[in-house]
Amino acid sequence: MRLNVPALSGASVRLEPLTMDHAPDLAQAAEEDRSSYAFTMVPRADQVKDYLQAQLSRQGLIPFAQIRVRDGKAVGCTGLWDVRTWPGRQDPRAVEIGFTWLAASAQGTTINAEAKLLLLGHAFEVWGVTRVDLKTDARNQRSRRAIAGLGATFEGVLRNWSPSWAPGEEGLMRDSAMFSVIAAEWPAVKAGLQERLATYGGAR
């Protein structure tokens, strides 16, 4: 099933459906500083076109480019992934936010929090899902802190759950730290993200 999702706009980031037109910006973004990508799938500049083609053809992924509003540059990617529907129906009941990365210059700004606010809002308020998943390599403490900081609940570690993106671990499986937000928690998580964005709005 392929669901069409329009561009989602915030004050610091606009999530645009991913296209090959984003390749030049993303090639530049991916090379700014790669020190935070030890456990994340981020292409090198000369791999970006192949990466985009793979993302656009990946079954079950609705991919976005993360556009920094202040300069209109694509500074990363994210996506809605693994939409699960109700038995015998086509409407979504759960989805994952994943395939996320940001250029070094966009990290530590409001972009990640606002992008998650936009994606969570679409999932809960437009699709009416009951649950949104977020996961990361269990070794990736930076990512785990960032996900927990959004207000998501840590559910545990699933062993050998996902393919590893760590260099030298091609073809191997990783342990995944699992987080979620459920529908009953969404109002509080939304309020927390909105407060965070209002408080740190200058760091766009």
Coordinates of C-alpha atoms in Angstrom, one line a residue:
M1 CA 0.0 0.0 0.0
R2 CA 1.3 3.5 -0.9
L3 CA -0.2 6.4 0.9
N4 CA 0.2 9.9 -0.6
V5 CA 1.4 12.4 2.0
P6 CA 1.7 16.1 1.0
A7 CA 4.5 18.4 2.0
L8 CA 4.3 19.1 5.8
S9 CA 5.4 22.6 6.8
G10 CA 6.7 24.1 10.0
A11 CA 8.6 27.3 11.0
S12 CA 12.1 25.8 10.7
V13 CA 11.6 22.7 8.5
R14 CA 9.5 21.7 5.5
L15 CA 9.1 18.0 4.8
E16 CA 8.9 17.6 1.0
P17 CA 8.2 14.3 -0.7
L18 CA 11.6 13.0 -1.8
T19 CA 12.6 13.4 -5.4
M20 CA 15.8 13.2 -7.4
D21 CA 15.8 17.0 -7.5
H22 CA 17.0 17.0 -3.9
A23 CA 20.2 15.2 -4.8
P24 CA 22.6 18.2 -5.1
D25 CA 21.7 19.6 -1.7
L26 CA 21.7 16.2 0.0
A27 CA 25.2 15.4 -1.5
Q28 CA 26.5 18.5 0.2
A29 CA 24.6 17.9 3.4
A30 CA 26.0 14.3 3.8
E31 CA 29.6 15.5 3.6
E32 CA 29.5 18.3 6.1
D33 CA 30.7 16.3 9.1
R34 CA 30.1 12.5 9.2
S35 CA 31.3 11.9 12.8
S36 CA 27.7 11.3 14.1
Y37 CA 26.8 8.7 11.4
A38 CA 28.5 5.6 13.0
F39 CA 25.2 3.7 13.2
T40 CA 23.1 5.5 10.5
M41 CA 22.6 4.9 6.8
V42 CA 23.9 8.1 5.2
P43 CA 25.3 8.0 1.7
R44 CA 28.5 9.6 0.5
A45 CA 28.1 12.4 -1.9
D46 CA 28.8 10.2 -4.9
Q47 CA 26.3 7.7 -3.7
V48 CA 23.3 10.1 -3.2
K49 CA 21.6 9.4 -6.6
D50 CA 21.7 5.6 -6.0
Y51 CA 20.5 6.2 -2.4
L52 CA 17.6 8.3 -3.6
Q53 CA 16.6 5.7 -6.2
A54 CA 16.7 3.0 -3.5
Q55 CA 14.6 5.1 -1.1
L56 CA 12.0 5.9 -3.8
S57 CA 11.6 2.3 -4.7
R58 CA 11.8 0.9 -1.1
Q59 CA 8.6 -1.0 -0.4
G60 CA 6.6 0.4 2.5
L61 CA 8.5 3.7 2.7
I62 CA 7.1 7.2 2.3
P63 CA 10.3 9.3 2.1
F64 CA 10.8 13.0 2.7
A65 CA 13.6 15.5 2.2
Q66 CA 14.0 17.7 5.3
I67 CA 14.2 21.3 3.9
R68 CA 15.6 24.0 6.2
V69 CA 13.2 26.9 5.8
R70 CA 15.7 29.7 6.4
D71 CA 17.7 28.9 3.3
G72 CA 15.6 26.4 1.4
K73 CA 18.3 23.7 1.4
A74 CA 17.6 20.0 1.8
V75 CA 19.6 19.1 4.9
G76 CA 18.6 15.5 5.4
C77 CA 15.9 12.8 5.0
T78 CA 13.3 11.1 7.0
G79 CA 10.2 8.9 6.3
L80 CA 7.1 7.2 7.4
W81 CA 7.8 3.4 7.2
D82 CA 6.0 0.1 7.6
V83 CA 2.4 1.3 7.7
R84 CA 0.2 -1.4 9.3
T85 CA -3.5 -1.5 8.5
W86 CA -6.5 -2.8 10.3
P87 CA -7.5 -6.4 9.4
G88 CA -9.8 -6.2 6.3
R89 CA -9.4 -2.4 6.0
Q90 CA -7.0 -0.1 4.2
D91 CA -6.7 2.7 6.9
P92 CA -3.5 2.7 8.9
R93 CA -3.4 1.6 12.5
A94 CA 0.3 2.0 13.2
V95 CA 3.4 3.3 11.5
E96 CA 7.1 3.9 12.1
I97 CA 9.2 7.1 11.7
G98 CA 12.6 6.1 10.3
F99 CA 15.3 6.5 7.8
T100 CA 16.2 9.8 9.4
W101 CA 19.4 11.7 9.1
L102 CA 20.5 15.4 9.2
A103 CA 23.5 17.3 8.1
A104 CA 25.8 18.3 10.9
S105 CA 24.7 22.0 10.6
A106 CA 21.1 21.0 11.1
Q107 CA 21.8 18.9 14.2
G108 CA 21.2 20.6 17.6
T109 CA 18.6 23.0 16.0
T110 CA 14.8 22.8 16.1
I111 CA 14.6 20.9 12.9
N112 CA 14.5 17.4 14.3
A113 CA 11.9 18.1 16.9
E114 CA 9.7 20.0 14.5
A115 CA 10.0 17.3 11.8
K116 CA 8.9 14.7 14.4
L117 CA 6.0 17.0 15.4
L118 CA 4.9 17.2 11.8
L119 CA 5.2 13.4 11.2
L120 CA 3.5 12.4 14.5
G121 CA 0.8 15.0 13.9
H122 CA 0.0 13.6 10.5
A123 CA 0.0 10.0 11.7
F124 CA -2.2 10.6 14.7
E125 CA -4.4 13.5 13.5
V126 CA -4.8 12.7 9.8
W127 CA -4.5 9.0 9.6
G128 CA -5.8 8.3 13.1
V129 CA -3.2 5.7 14.0
T130 CA -3.0 4.1 17.5
R131 CA 0.7 3.9 17.6
V132 CA 3.9 5.3 16.1
D133 CA 7.2 3.4 16.4
L134 CA 10.7 4.8 16.5
K135 CA 13.8 2.6 16.7
T136 CA 17.6 2.9 16.6
D137 CA 20.7 0.8 16.9
A138 CA 20.8 -0.2 20.6
R139 CA 24.4 1.1 20.7
N140 CA 23.5 4.5 19.4
Q141 CA 23.3 6.4 22.7
R142 CA 23.0 9.8 20.9
S143 CA 19.9 8.7 18.9
R144 CA 18.4 7.0 21.9
R145 CA 18.7 10.3 23.9
A146 CA 17.2 12.2 21.1
I147 CA 14.2 9.9 20.7
A148 CA 13.5 9.8 24.5
G149 CA 13.8 13.6 24.4
L150 CA 10.9 13.8 22.0
G151 CA 8.7 12.2 24.7
A152 CA 8.6 8.6 23.2
T153 CA 8.5 5.7 25.6
F154 CA 11.4 3.2 25.7
E155 CA 10.0 -0.3 25.3
G156 CA 13.2 -2.4 25.4
V157 CA 15.8 -3.9 23.1
L158 CA 14.9 -6.5 20.4
R159 CA 17.9 -8.7 19.6
N160 CA 19.0 -9.1 16.0
W161 CA 16.0 -7.1 14.9
S162 CA 17.2 -4.9 12.0
P163 CA 20.0 -4.8 9.5
S164 CA 23.1 -3.0 10.8
W165 CA 24.2 0.2 9.1
A166 CA 27.5 0.3 11.0
P167 CA 30.6 0.3 8.8
G168 CA 32.1 -3.2 8.5
E169 CA 28.8 -4.9 9.5
E170 CA 27.2 -5.2 6.1
G171 CA 24.9 -8.2 6.0
L172 CA 24.8 -8.5 9.8
M173 CA 21.8 -7.8 12.1
R174 CA 21.8 -5.3 15.0
D175 CA 19.9 -5.1 18.3
S176 CA 17.3 -2.4 18.1
A177 CA 16.2 -0.1 20.9
M178 CA 12.5 0.3 20.5
F179 CA 10.4 3.4 21.4
S180 CA 6.8 4.3 20.8
V181 CA 4.2 7.0 21.2
I182 CA 0.6 5.8 21.5
A183 CA -2.6 7.7 20.7
A184 CA -3.4 8.3 24.4
E185 CA 0.0 9.9 24.9
W186 CA 0.0 12.1 21.8
P187 CA -1.6 15.2 23.4
A188 CA 1.1 15.4 26.1
V189 CA 3.9 14.6 23.6
K190 CA 2.5 17.3 21.2
A191 CA 2.4 19.9 24.0
G192 CA 5.9 19.0 25.1
L193 CA 7.3 19.4 21.5
Q194 CA 5.4 22.6 21.0
E195 CA 6.8 24.0 24.3
R196 CA 10.3 22.9 23.3
L197 CA 10.0 24.6 19.9
A198 CA 8.7 27.8 21.5
T199 CA 11.5 27.9 24.1
Y200 CA 14.3 27.2 21.7
G201 CA 12.8 28.8 18.6
G202 CA 15.8 31.0 18.1
A203 CA 18.1 28.0 17.3
R204 CA 16.7 27.3 13.9

